[in-house]
mmCIF file of C-alpha atoms in Angstrom:
data_model
loop_
_atom_site.group_PDB
_atom_site.id
_atom_site.type_symbol
_atom_site.label_atom_id
_atom_site.label_comp_id
_atom_site.label_asym_id
_atom_site.label_seq_id
_atom_site.Cartn_x
_atom_site.Cartn_y
_atom_site.Cartn_z
ATOM 1 C CA MET A 1 109.741 134.500 106.057
ATOM 2 C CA LYS A 2 112.586 132.291 107.300
ATOM 3 C CA ILE A 3 111.911 129.736 110.005
ATOM 4 C CA GLY A 4 114.687 128.187 112.047
ATOM 5 C CA ILE A 5 114.183 124.771 113.654
ATOM 6 C CA ILE A 6 116.460 123.690 116.500
ATOM 7 C CA GLY A 7 116.742 119.898 116.417
ATOM 8 C CA GLY A 8 117.041 117.446 113.532
ATOM 9 C CA GLY A 9 115.164 114.563 115.103
ATOM 10 C CA ILE A 10 111.801 113.158 114.038
ATOM 11 C CA THR A 11 109.817 116.243 115.098
ATOM 12 C CA GLY A 12 112.219 118.810 113.622
ATOM 13 C CA LEU A 13 112.616 117.081 110.266
ATOM 14 C CA THR A 14 108.886 116.396 109.928
ATOM 15 C CA THR A 15 108.242 120.066 110.682
ATOM 16 C CA ALA A 16 110.611 121.099 107.873
ATOM 17 C CA LEU A 17 108.733 118.832 105.449
ATOM 18 C CA ALA A 18 105.340 120.114 106.599
ATOM 19 C CA LEU A 19 106.416 123.758 106.289
ATOM 20 C CA SER A 20 107.708 123.090 102.789
ATOM 21 C CA LYS A 21 104.361 121.600 101.806
ATOM 22 C CA ALA A 22 102.797 124.839 103.050
ATOM 23 C CA GLY A 23 105.235 126.836 100.917
ATOM 24 C CA ILE A 24 107.347 128.086 103.830
ATOM 25 C CA PRO A 25 111.176 127.794 103.740
ATOM 26 C CA SER A 26 113.015 126.594 106.821
ATOM 27 C CA VAL A 27 116.481 125.820 108.145
ATOM 28 C CA VAL A 28 117.078 122.859 110.472
ATOM 29 C CA TYR A 29 119.963 123.137 112.928
ATOM 30 C CA GLU A 30 121.136 119.782 114.314
ATOM 31 C CA GLN A 31 123.961 119.454 116.836
ATOM 32 C CA ALA A 32 125.107 115.996 115.640
ATOM 33 C CA LYS A 33 127.885 115.876 113.060
ATOM 34 C CA ALA A 34 126.023 113.197 111.087
ATOM 35 C CA ILE A 35 122.596 111.561 111.052
ATOM 36 C CA ASN A 36 123.315 107.993 112.147
ATOM 37 C CA ALA A 37 120.952 105.021 112.260
ATOM 38 C CA ILE A 38 121.111 104.727 116.036
ATOM 39 C CA GLY A 39 118.449 103.933 118.611
ATOM 40 C CA ALA A 40 115.948 101.111 118.837
ATOM 41 C CA GLY A 41 112.458 100.768 117.424
ATOM 42 C CA ILE A 42 109.379 102.946 117.267
ATOM 43 C CA TRP A 43 105.689 102.333 116.687
ATOM 44 C CA ILE A 44 104.156 104.928 114.366
ATOM 45 C CA GLN A 45 100.441 104.925 115.113
ATOM 46 C CA PRO A 46 97.695 105.854 112.612
ATOM 47 C CA ASN A 47 97.445 109.522 113.629
ATOM 48 C CA ALA A 48 101.110 110.013 112.719
ATOM 49 C CA VAL A 49 100.789 107.765 109.656
ATOM 50 C CA LYS A 50 98.084 110.159 108.382
ATOM 51 C CA VAL A 51 100.547 113.065 108.543
ATOM 52 C CA LEU A 52 103.316 111.077 106.848
ATOM 53 C CA ASP A 53 100.836 110.071 104.133
ATOM 54 C CA TRP A 54 99.916 113.779 103.700
ATOM 55 C CA LEU A 55 103.632 114.439 103.234
ATOM 56 C CA GLY A 56 103.819 111.730 100.563
ATOM 57 C CA ILE A 57 106.232 109.379 102.354
ATOM 58 C CA LYS A 58 103.937 106.769 103.908
ATOM 59 C CA ASP A 59 104.732 104.125 101.274
ATOM 60 C CA GLU A 60 108.484 104.543 101.768
ATOM 61 C CA ILE A 61 108.078 104.111 105.513
ATOM 62 C CA ARG A 62 105.953 101.001 105.013
ATOM 63 C CA LYS A 63 108.747 99.491 102.917
ATOM 64 C CA LEU A 64 111.278 100.121 105.684
ATOM 65 C CA GLY A 65 109.105 98.732 108.494
ATOM 66 C CA ILE A 66 106.394 96.233 109.321
ATOM 67 C CA GLU A 67 102.654 96.979 109.491
ATOM 68 C CA LEU A 68 101.103 95.512 112.636
ATOM 69 C CA ASN A 69 97.664 93.918 112.473
ATOM 70 C CA LYS A 70 97.078 94.003 116.221
ATOM 71 C CA MET A 71 98.491 95.533 119.389
ATOM 72 C CA GLU A 72 97.578 93.577 122.500
ATOM 73 C CA ILE A 73 98.484 93.384 126.184
ATOM 74 C CA THR A 74 99.111 89.825 127.355
ATOM 75 C CA ASN A 75 100.152 87.774 130.344
ATOM 76 C CA ASP A 76 103.747 86.573 130.651
ATOM 77 C CA LYS A 77 102.986 83.609 128.366
ATOM 78 C CA LEU A 78 101.746 85.972 125.597
ATOM 79 C CA VAL A 79 98.051 85.143 126.017
ATOM 80 C CA PRO A 80 96.011 88.364 125.534
ATOM 81 C CA PHE A 81 93.932 89.562 128.469
ATOM 82 C CA LYS A 82 91.338 90.593 125.890
ATOM 83 C CA LYS A 83 91.289 89.480 122.274
ATOM 84 C CA ILE A 84 90.364 92.364 120.030
ATOM 85 C CA LYS A 85 89.570 92.846 116.373
ATOM 86 C CA SER A 86 92.223 94.437 114.183
ATOM 87 C CA GLU A 87 89.928 97.401 113.553
ATOM 88 C CA VAL A 88 90.590 98.626 117.093
ATOM 89 C CA VAL A 89 94.182 99.455 116.226
ATOM 90 C CA GLN A 90 93.642 101.047 112.820
ATOM 91 C CA ASP A 91 91.775 104.141 111.740
ATOM 92 C CA ALA A 92 88.735 104.460 109.508
ATOM 93 C CA GLU A 93 90.951 104.746 106.408
ATOM 94 C CA GLY A 94 92.725 101.475 107.234
ATOM 95 C CA ASN A 95 95.986 103.015 108.461
ATOM 96 C CA LYS A 96 97.781 100.611 110.762
ATOM 97 C CA THR A 97 100.635 101.039 113.203
ATOM 98 C CA ILE A 98 104.011 100.761 111.456
ATOM 99 C CA ALA A 99 106.887 99.307 113.474
ATOM 100 C CA ILE A 100 110.240 100.612 112.240
ATOM 101 C CA HIS A 101 113.809 101.195 113.368
ATOM 102 C CA ARG A 102 113.968 104.734 114.752
ATOM 103 C CA GLY A 103 117.257 105.429 112.965
ATOM 104 C CA ARG A 104 115.843 104.374 109.585
ATOM 105 C CA LEU A 105 112.843 106.624 110.034
ATOM 106 C CA GLN A 106 115.080 109.557 110.921
ATOM 107 C CA ASN A 107 117.359 108.878 107.937
ATOM 108 C CA LEU A 108 114.370 108.835 105.581
ATOM 109 C CA LEU A 109 113.070 112.107 107.014
ATOM 110 C CA TYR A 110 116.559 113.627 106.753
ATOM 111 C CA ASN A 111 116.966 112.661 103.100
ATOM 112 C CA GLU A 112 113.499 113.999 102.287
ATOM 113 C CA ALA A 113 114.189 117.230 104.180
ATOM 114 C CA LEU A 114 117.389 117.782 102.205
ATOM 115 C CA LYS A 115 115.260 118.074 99.071
ATOM 116 C CA VAL A 116 113.128 120.938 100.379
ATOM 117 C CA ALA A 117 114.951 122.629 103.268
ATOM 118 C CA ASP A 118 118.398 123.690 104.426
ATOM 119 C CA VAL A 119 119.662 121.170 106.998
ATOM 120 C CA LYS A 120 122.803 122.199 108.859
ATOM 121 C CA LEU A 121 124.641 119.629 110.972
ATOM 122 C CA ASN A 122 127.180 120.201 113.752
ATOM 123 C CA LYS A 123 125.195 123.215 114.977
ATOM 124 C CA THR A 124 125.057 123.262 118.768
ATOM 125 C CA TYR A 125 122.574 125.823 120.080
ATOM 126 C CA VAL A 126 123.943 128.118 122.794
ATOM 127 C CA SER A 127 121.425 130.950 123.114
ATOM 128 C CA HIS A 128 119.101 133.252 121.216
ATOM 129 C CA ALA A 129 117.906 136.853 121.439
ATOM 130 C CA THR A 130 114.491 137.797 120.090
ATOM 131 C CA GLY A 131 113.519 141.267 118.931
ATOM 132 C CA PRO A 132 110.785 142.855 116.787
ATOM 133 C CA ASP A 133 112.504 141.702 113.585
ATOM 134 C CA GLY A 134 113.182 138.070 114.536
ATOM 135 C CA SER A 135 115.664 135.982 116.502
ATOM 136 C CA ASN A 136 119.452 135.979 116.476
ATOM 137 C CA ILE A 137 120.695 132.470 117.278
ATOM 138 C CA THR A 138 124.131 131.858 118.721
ATOM 139 C CA PHE A 139 125.713 128.478 118.011
ATOM 140 C CA GLN A 140 129.099 127.248 119.219
ATOM 141 C CA ASP A 141 130.702 128.154 115.900
ATOM 142 C CA SER A 142 128.494 130.866 114.377
ATOM 143 C CA GLU A 143 125.433 133.097 114.544
ATOM 144 C CA GLU A 144 122.286 133.037 112.393
ATOM 145 C CA LYS A 145 119.145 135.166 112.089
ATOM 146 C CA VAL A 146 115.605 133.885 111.522
ATOM 147 C CA ASP A 147 112.134 135.410 111.562
ATOM 148 C CA ILE A 148 110.570 132.597 113.617
ATOM 149 C CA LEU A 149 112.320 130.061 115.858
ATOM 150 C CA LEU A 150 110.936 126.585 116.625
ATOM 151 C CA GLY A 151 112.463 124.398 119.332
ATOM 152 C CA ALA A 152 112.288 120.690 118.544
ATOM 153 C CA ASP A 153 115.330 119.519 120.489
ATOM 154 C CA GLY A 154 113.757 116.816 122.619
ATOM 155 C CA ILE A 155 113.092 116.095 126.257
ATOM 156 C CA ASP A 156 116.390 117.687 127.376
ATOM 157 C CA SER A 157 115.703 120.779 125.269
ATOM 158 C CA THR A 158 118.236 123.564 125.712
ATOM 159 C CA ILE A 159 115.964 126.089 124.028
ATOM 160 C CA ARG A 160 113.194 125.214 126.530
ATOM 161 C CA LYS A 161 115.607 125.855 129.388
ATOM 162 C CA ALA A 162 116.399 129.253 127.848
ATOM 163 C CA LEU A 163 112.702 130.148 127.511
ATOM 164 C CA PHE A 164 111.451 128.582 130.726
ATOM 165 C CA PRO A 165 114.350 128.085 133.178
ATOM 166 C CA ASN A 166 112.042 126.702 135.869
ATOM 167 C CA SER A 167 110.814 123.831 133.701
ATOM 168 C CA SER A 168 111.568 120.382 135.088
ATOM 169 C CA LEU A 169 111.329 116.680 134.322
ATOM 170 C CA ARG A 170 109.349 114.158 136.365
ATOM 171 C CA SER A 171 110.835 110.722 137.040
ATOM 172 C CA THR A 172 108.578 107.659 137.025
ATOM 173 C CA GLY A 173 110.910 105.662 139.227
ATOM 174 C CA GLN A 174 110.934 103.037 136.475
ATOM 175 C CA VAL A 175 113.839 101.789 134.399
ATOM 176 C CA CYS A 176 113.483 100.888 130.718
ATOM 177 C CA TRP A 177 115.759 98.750 128.565
ATOM 178 C CA ARG A 178 115.529 98.799 124.759
ATOM 179 C CA GLY A 179 117.184 96.641 122.149
ATOM 180 C CA ILE A 180 117.120 95.205 118.640
ATOM 181 C CA SER A 181 117.246 91.421 118.362
ATOM 182 C CA LYS A 182 118.583 89.801 115.203
ATOM 183 C CA MET A 183 115.916 87.186 114.580
ATOM 184 C CA GLU A 184 112.558 86.436 113.005
ATOM 185 C CA LEU A 185 109.483 85.954 115.144
ATOM 186 C CA PRO A 186 107.323 82.861 114.532
ATOM 187 C CA ASP A 187 104.576 83.356 111.955
ATOM 188 C CA ASN A 188 101.838 83.751 114.589
ATOM 189 C CA LEU A 189 103.654 86.785 116.073
ATOM 190 C CA ARG A 190 105.206 88.371 112.992
ATOM 191 C CA TYR A 191 102.563 91.059 112.418
ATOM 192 C CA LEU A 192 101.573 91.647 116.034
ATOM 193 C CA GLY A 193 102.633 94.116 118.702
ATOM 194 C CA ARG A 194 102.848 92.507 122.113
ATOM 195 C CA GLU A 195 103.255 93.911 125.623
ATOM 196 C CA ALA A 196 103.503 91.111 128.181
ATOM 197 C CA TRP A 197 102.907 91.733 131.894
ATOM 198 C CA GLY A 198 104.462 89.856 134.780
ATOM 199 C CA LYS A 199 104.692 90.804 138.447
ATOM 200 C CA GLN A 200 105.337 94.558 138.224
ATOM 201 C CA VAL A 201 107.435 94.088 135.058
ATOM 202 C CA ARG A 202 106.572 94.456 131.362
ATOM 203 C CA PHE A 203 108.161 93.247 128.132
ATOM 204 C CA GLY A 204 107.037 94.478 124.705
ATOM 205 C CA PHE A 205 108.180 93.600 121.196
ATOM 206 C CA SER A 206 107.401 93.515 117.481
ATOM 207 C CA GLN A 207 109.104 92.703 114.207
ATOM 208 C CA ILE A 208 110.514 95.860 112.572
ATOM 209 C CA SER A 209 112.170 94.308 109.489
ATOM 210 C CA ASP A 210 112.591 90.870 107.933
ATOM 211 C CA ASP A 211 115.264 89.852 110.442
ATOM 212 C CA GLU A 212 115.019 92.372 113.305
ATOM 213 C CA VAL A 213 112.767 92.580 116.342
ATOM 214 C CA TYR A 214 112.483 95.674 118.502
ATOM 215 C CA TRP A 215 111.907 95.011 122.191
ATOM 216 C CA PHE A 216 111.600 96.985 125.403
ATOM 217 C CA ALA A 217 111.499 95.957 129.054
ATOM 218 C CA VAL A 218 110.250 98.028 131.991
ATOM 219 C CA ALA A 219 110.625 97.471 135.733
ATOM 220 C CA ASN A 220 110.561 99.538 138.893
ATOM 221 C CA ALA A 221 113.901 101.253 139.417
ATOM 222 C CA GLY A 222 114.739 99.015 142.369
ATOM 223 C CA GLN A 223 114.675 96.060 139.982
ATOM 224 C CA GLY A 224 117.138 97.703 137.567
ATOM 225 C CA ASN A 225 120.870 97.123 137.650
ATOM 226 C CA GLN A 226 121.819 100.547 136.261
ATOM 227 C CA THR A 227 124.537 99.091 134.022
ATOM 228 C CA ASP A 228 124.865 98.502 130.295
ATOM 229 C CA GLY A 229 126.222 95.582 128.311
ATOM 230 C CA ALA A 230 126.589 91.981 129.426
ATOM 231 C CA ASP A 231 125.433 92.715 132.985
ATOM 232 C CA SER A 232 122.141 94.101 131.668
ATOM 233 C CA LYS A 233 121.645 91.076 129.467
ATOM 234 C CA ALA A 234 122.193 88.643 132.327
ATOM 235 C CA HIS A 235 120.013 90.728 134.624
ATOM 236 C CA LEU A 236 117.158 90.779 132.114
ATOM 237 C CA LYS A 237 117.333 87.008 131.649
ATOM 238 C CA VAL A 238 116.763 86.586 135.393
ATOM 239 C CA LEU A 239 114.126 89.320 135.630
ATOM 240 C CA PHE A 240 112.041 87.766 132.839
ATOM 241 C CA ASN A 241 112.875 84.090 133.353
ATOM 242 C CA ASN A 242 109.199 83.175 133.939
ATOM 243 C CA PHE A 243 108.066 84.731 130.675
ATOM 244 C CA SER A 244 107.487 82.979 127.349
ATOM 245 C CA ALA A 245 110.567 81.384 125.794
ATOM 246 C CA VAL A 246 110.271 83.986 123.012
ATOM 247 C CA VAL A 247 111.318 86.681 125.500
ATOM 248 C CA SER A 248 114.498 84.824 126.483
ATOM 249 C CA GLU A 249 115.273 84.225 122.818
ATOM 250 C CA LEU A 250 114.912 87.938 122.061
ATOM 251 C CA ILE A 251 117.300 88.870 124.859
ATOM 252 C CA ASP A 252 119.785 86.157 123.807
ATOM 253 C CA ASN A 253 119.858 87.405 120.210
ATOM 254 C CA THR A 254 120.630 91.014 121.160
ATOM 255 C CA GLU A 255 124.185 92.360 121.199
ATOM 256 C CA SER A 256 125.077 93.281 124.774
ATOM 257 C CA THR A 257 126.513 96.626 123.688
ATOM 258 C CA ALA A 258 123.230 97.498 121.936
ATOM 259 C CA ILE A 259 121.055 97.326 125.058
ATOM 260 C CA HIS A 260 120.162 100.837 126.208
ATOM 261 C CA GLU A 261 119.014 101.515 129.767
ATOM 262 C CA THR A 262 117.254 104.697 130.882
ATOM 263 C CA ILE A 263 115.009 105.981 133.644
ATOM 264 C CA LEU A 264 111.584 106.856 132.224
ATOM 265 C CA GLN A 265 110.647 110.520 132.598
ATOM 266 C CA ASP A 266 108.178 113.024 131.282
ATOM 267 C CA LEU A 267 107.979 116.819 131.377
ATOM 268 C CA ASN A 268 106.092 118.644 134.103
ATOM 269 C CA ARG A 269 103.333 120.600 132.361
ATOM 270 C CA LEU A 270 104.427 123.967 130.993
ATOM 271 C CA SER A 271 101.952 126.827 131.372
ATOM 272 C CA GLN A 272 102.720 127.792 127.775
ATOM 273 C CA TRP A 273 104.864 126.577 124.883
ATOM 274 C CA HIS A 274 105.799 129.873 123.277
ATOM 275 C CA SER A 275 107.286 133.286 123.970
ATOM 276 C CA ASP A 276 107.179 136.031 121.346
ATOM 277 C CA ALA A 277 108.268 134.503 118.000
ATOM 278 C CA VAL A 278 109.675 131.318 119.574
ATOM 279 C CA CYS A 279 107.674 128.102 120.054
ATOM 280 C CA LEU A 280 108.445 124.620 121.360
ATOM 281 C CA LEU A 281 107.329 121.436 119.593
ATOM 282 C CA GLY A 282 107.270 117.714 120.390
ATOM 283 C CA ASP A 283 109.135 116.462 123.456
ATOM 284 C CA ALA A 284 110.597 119.919 124.036
ATOM 285 C CA ALA A 285 107.050 121.121 124.808
ATOM 286 C CA HIS A 286 105.230 118.068 126.156
ATOM 287 C CA ALA A 287 107.462 115.022 126.624
ATOM 288 C CA THR A 288 105.472 111.958 127.673
ATOM 289 C CA THR A 289 106.291 108.496 128.942
ATOM 290 C CA PRO A 290 106.190 105.820 126.211
ATOM 291 C CA ASN A 291 103.306 103.807 127.658
ATOM 292 C CA MET A 292 100.830 104.905 124.961
ATOM 293 C CA GLY A 293 103.398 104.822 122.148
ATOM 294 C CA GLN A 294 102.532 108.430 121.283
ATOM 295 C CA GLY A 295 105.694 110.439 122.011
ATOM 296 C CA ALA A 296 107.052 110.769 118.482
ATOM 297 C CA CYS A 297 103.523 110.607 117.070
ATOM 298 C CA GLN A 298 102.574 113.775 118.932
ATOM 299 C CA GLY A 299 105.687 115.517 117.614
ATOM 300 C CA ILE A 300 104.622 114.555 114.091
ATOM 301 C CA GLU A 301 101.130 115.918 114.799
ATOM 302 C CA ASP A 302 102.687 119.164 116.033
ATOM 303 C CA ALA A 303 104.471 119.514 112.680
ATOM 304 C CA TYR A 304 101.165 119.171 110.840
ATOM 305 C CA TYR A 305 99.280 121.744 112.905
ATOM 306 C CA ILE A 306 102.039 124.356 113.176
ATOM 307 C CA SER A 307 102.602 124.327 109.412
ATOM 308 C CA LYS A 308 98.874 124.780 108.754
ATOM 309 C CA LEU A 309 98.683 127.727 111.136
ATOM 310 C CA LEU A 310 101.847 129.500 109.983
ATOM 311 C CA SER A 311 100.654 129.243 106.379
ATOM 312 C CA GLN A 312 97.604 131.397 107.100
ATOM 313 C CA SER A 313 97.901 134.707 105.310
ATOM 314 C CA GLY A 314 98.811 137.649 107.528
ATOM 315 C CA ILE A 315 98.821 135.774 110.838
ATOM 316 C CA ALA A 316 101.336 137.026 113.407
ATOM 317 C CA PRO A 317 103.651 134.374 114.924
ATOM 318 C CA GLY A 318 102.326 134.947 118.443
ATOM 319 C CA ASP A 319 98.739 134.509 117.277
ATOM 320 C CA ALA A 320 99.659 131.342 115.370
ATOM 321 C CA PHE A 321 101.385 129.917 118.439
ATOM 322 C CA GLN A 322 98.449 130.773 120.677
ATOM 323 C CA GLU A 323 96.052 129.034 118.288
ATOM 324 C CA PHE A 324 98.468 126.079 118.089
ATOM 325 C CA GLU A 325 98.300 125.616 121.859
ATOM 326 C CA LEU A 326 94.518 125.881 121.857
ATOM 327 C CA LYS A 327 94.283 123.135 119.234
ATOM 328 C CA ARG A 328 96.832 120.816 120.810
ATOM 329 C CA ARG A 329 96.550 121.210 124.595
ATOM 330 C CA LYS A 330 93.568 118.965 125.343
ATOM 331 C CA LYS A 331 94.885 115.972 123.399
ATOM 332 C CA VAL A 332 98.484 116.328 124.563
ATOM 333 C CA ASP A 333 97.480 116.713 128.223
ATOM 334 C CA TYR A 334 95.274 113.623 127.937
ATOM 335 C CA ILE A 335 98.119 111.558 126.479
ATOM 336 C CA VAL A 336 100.737 112.727 128.989
ATOM 337 C CA ASN A 337 98.464 112.139 131.992
ATOM 338 C CA THR A 338 96.989 108.843 130.787
ATOM 339 C CA SER A 339 100.410 107.472 129.868
ATOM 340 C CA TRP A 340 101.766 108.406 133.311
ATOM 341 C CA GLN A 341 98.827 106.793 135.129
ATOM 342 C CA PHE A 342 98.993 103.686 132.930
ATOM 343 C CA GLY A 343 102.677 103.167 133.726
ATOM 344 C CA LYS A 344 102.160 103.660 137.452
ATOM 345 C CA MET A 345 99.209 101.265 137.601
ATOM 346 C CA ALA A 346 100.937 98.611 135.502
ATOM 347 C CA HIS A 347 103.829 98.470 137.979
ATOM 348 C CA SER A 348 101.760 98.630 141.149
ATOM 349 C CA ARG A 349 101.154 95.485 143.175
ATOM 350 C CA PHE A 350 97.530 96.536 143.581
ATOM 351 C CA GLY A 351 97.062 98.550 140.416
ATOM 352 C CA GLN A 352 98.059 95.887 137.905
ATOM 353 C CA PRO A 353 95.254 93.434 138.835
ATOM 354 C CA ILE A 354 92.756 96.302 138.549
ATOM 355 C CA MET A 355 94.128 97.180 135.104
ATOM 356 C CA LYS A 356 93.760 93.566 133.973
ATOM 357 C CA VAL A 357 90.105 93.485 135.015
ATOM 358 C CA MET A 358 89.465 96.813 133.282
ATOM 359 C CA LEU A 359 91.071 95.523 130.072
ATOM 360 C CA LYS A 360 88.892 92.406 130.119
ATOM 361 C CA MET A 361 85.672 94.231 130.933
ATOM 362 C CA THR A 362 85.939 97.250 128.600
ATOM 363 C CA PRO A 363 83.609 96.764 125.591
ATOM 364 C CA GLU A 364 85.280 96.811 122.198
ATOM 365 C CA SER A 365 83.008 99.684 121.153
ATOM 366 C CA VAL A 366 84.518 101.816 123.931
ATOM 367 C CA LEU A 367 88.036 100.872 122.836
ATOM 368 C CA ASN A 368 87.115 101.826 119.267
ATOM 369 C CA SER A 369 85.815 105.199 120.413
ATOM 370 C CA GLN A 370 88.986 105.897 122.432
ATOM 371 C CA MET A 371 91.234 104.955 119.539
ATOM 372 C CA ASN A 372 89.252 107.035 117.045
ATOM 373 C CA LYS A 373 89.810 110.116 119.231
ATOM 374 C CA LEU A 374 93.498 109.327 119.534
ATOM 375 C CA TYR A 375 93.918 108.840 115.785
ATOM 376 C CA SER A 376 91.853 111.851 114.681
ATOM 377 C CA LEU A 377 93.284 114.920 112.911
ATOM 378 C CA GLU A 378 91.524 118.103 111.851
ATOM 379 C CA GLY A 379 91.214 118.412 108.098
#
């Protein structure tokens, strides 16, 4: 059995590693000519850390990033609305959230995948045709045949558009800036994840290496300037001028050309993720807004579950994909919907005060229960 994976991002590469662990060969087709350490930061939460530990690469990822002892929502002066114990943001086995540069994580996954799978770069997917004996994939420069085809090519998935041409994205009406600041946080913030709230604006950050801090800023689209570079930097300084001095310092220590601005979107719910012997994974199937920090984590979970199912003796691809959706739907729908509602409330003039009260009043036992569900994996 030969499995083709469209997309050499975090989901696609993790899927190749998971399939290899299950004894299944795969080929990853990535449109980029090289895997470059681009992008900003990412928070790998305990549910995804479990999978990476199962794959034997957790320790390497810990070396490349920073383990966070707490993740808290604060006011604009970085005072938490509710102080919580560290156990709330780690699982029963002690796995914590790892903050890491997205490009470094992808490079590690790429180098590991090269050991166990065929990874082909500069392969731009054009179309595919599926028959009883597999799928013929057409790329810009060649054609290939596989038994099973997995689409892991992100929120703007071309393979999703081929399978489900009526699929569409949903805009939040919010703009997000991301950057990497060359600096060290003070000792009292070094191992913490912070998301600070002002008037309908948010600013989050954490250390991701000895001398780098990942940060993100979110505002309603009307507050965005829709430009990159120096204009964005100046705009952000004004937008967050009432926040803690740490926020201004983070913006100041970021290269203007390295500030990325996007409109936050998610994917309108698909009625199904598969068709015949083709299945979507990660953001291609269920892209979510980043408010719960679970986008890439859910792609990593997908890799775990799909490899387990496809390794079952004698199972037909369609049956495996149907079982995959049954296992994953409830959790993914919860994350997509909760993340959307969280983002909307946090930027609402009336919703944000309600959210603050809810954060203060929710018992820690309830938070623990919610996190345990989020971090759980079968088996």
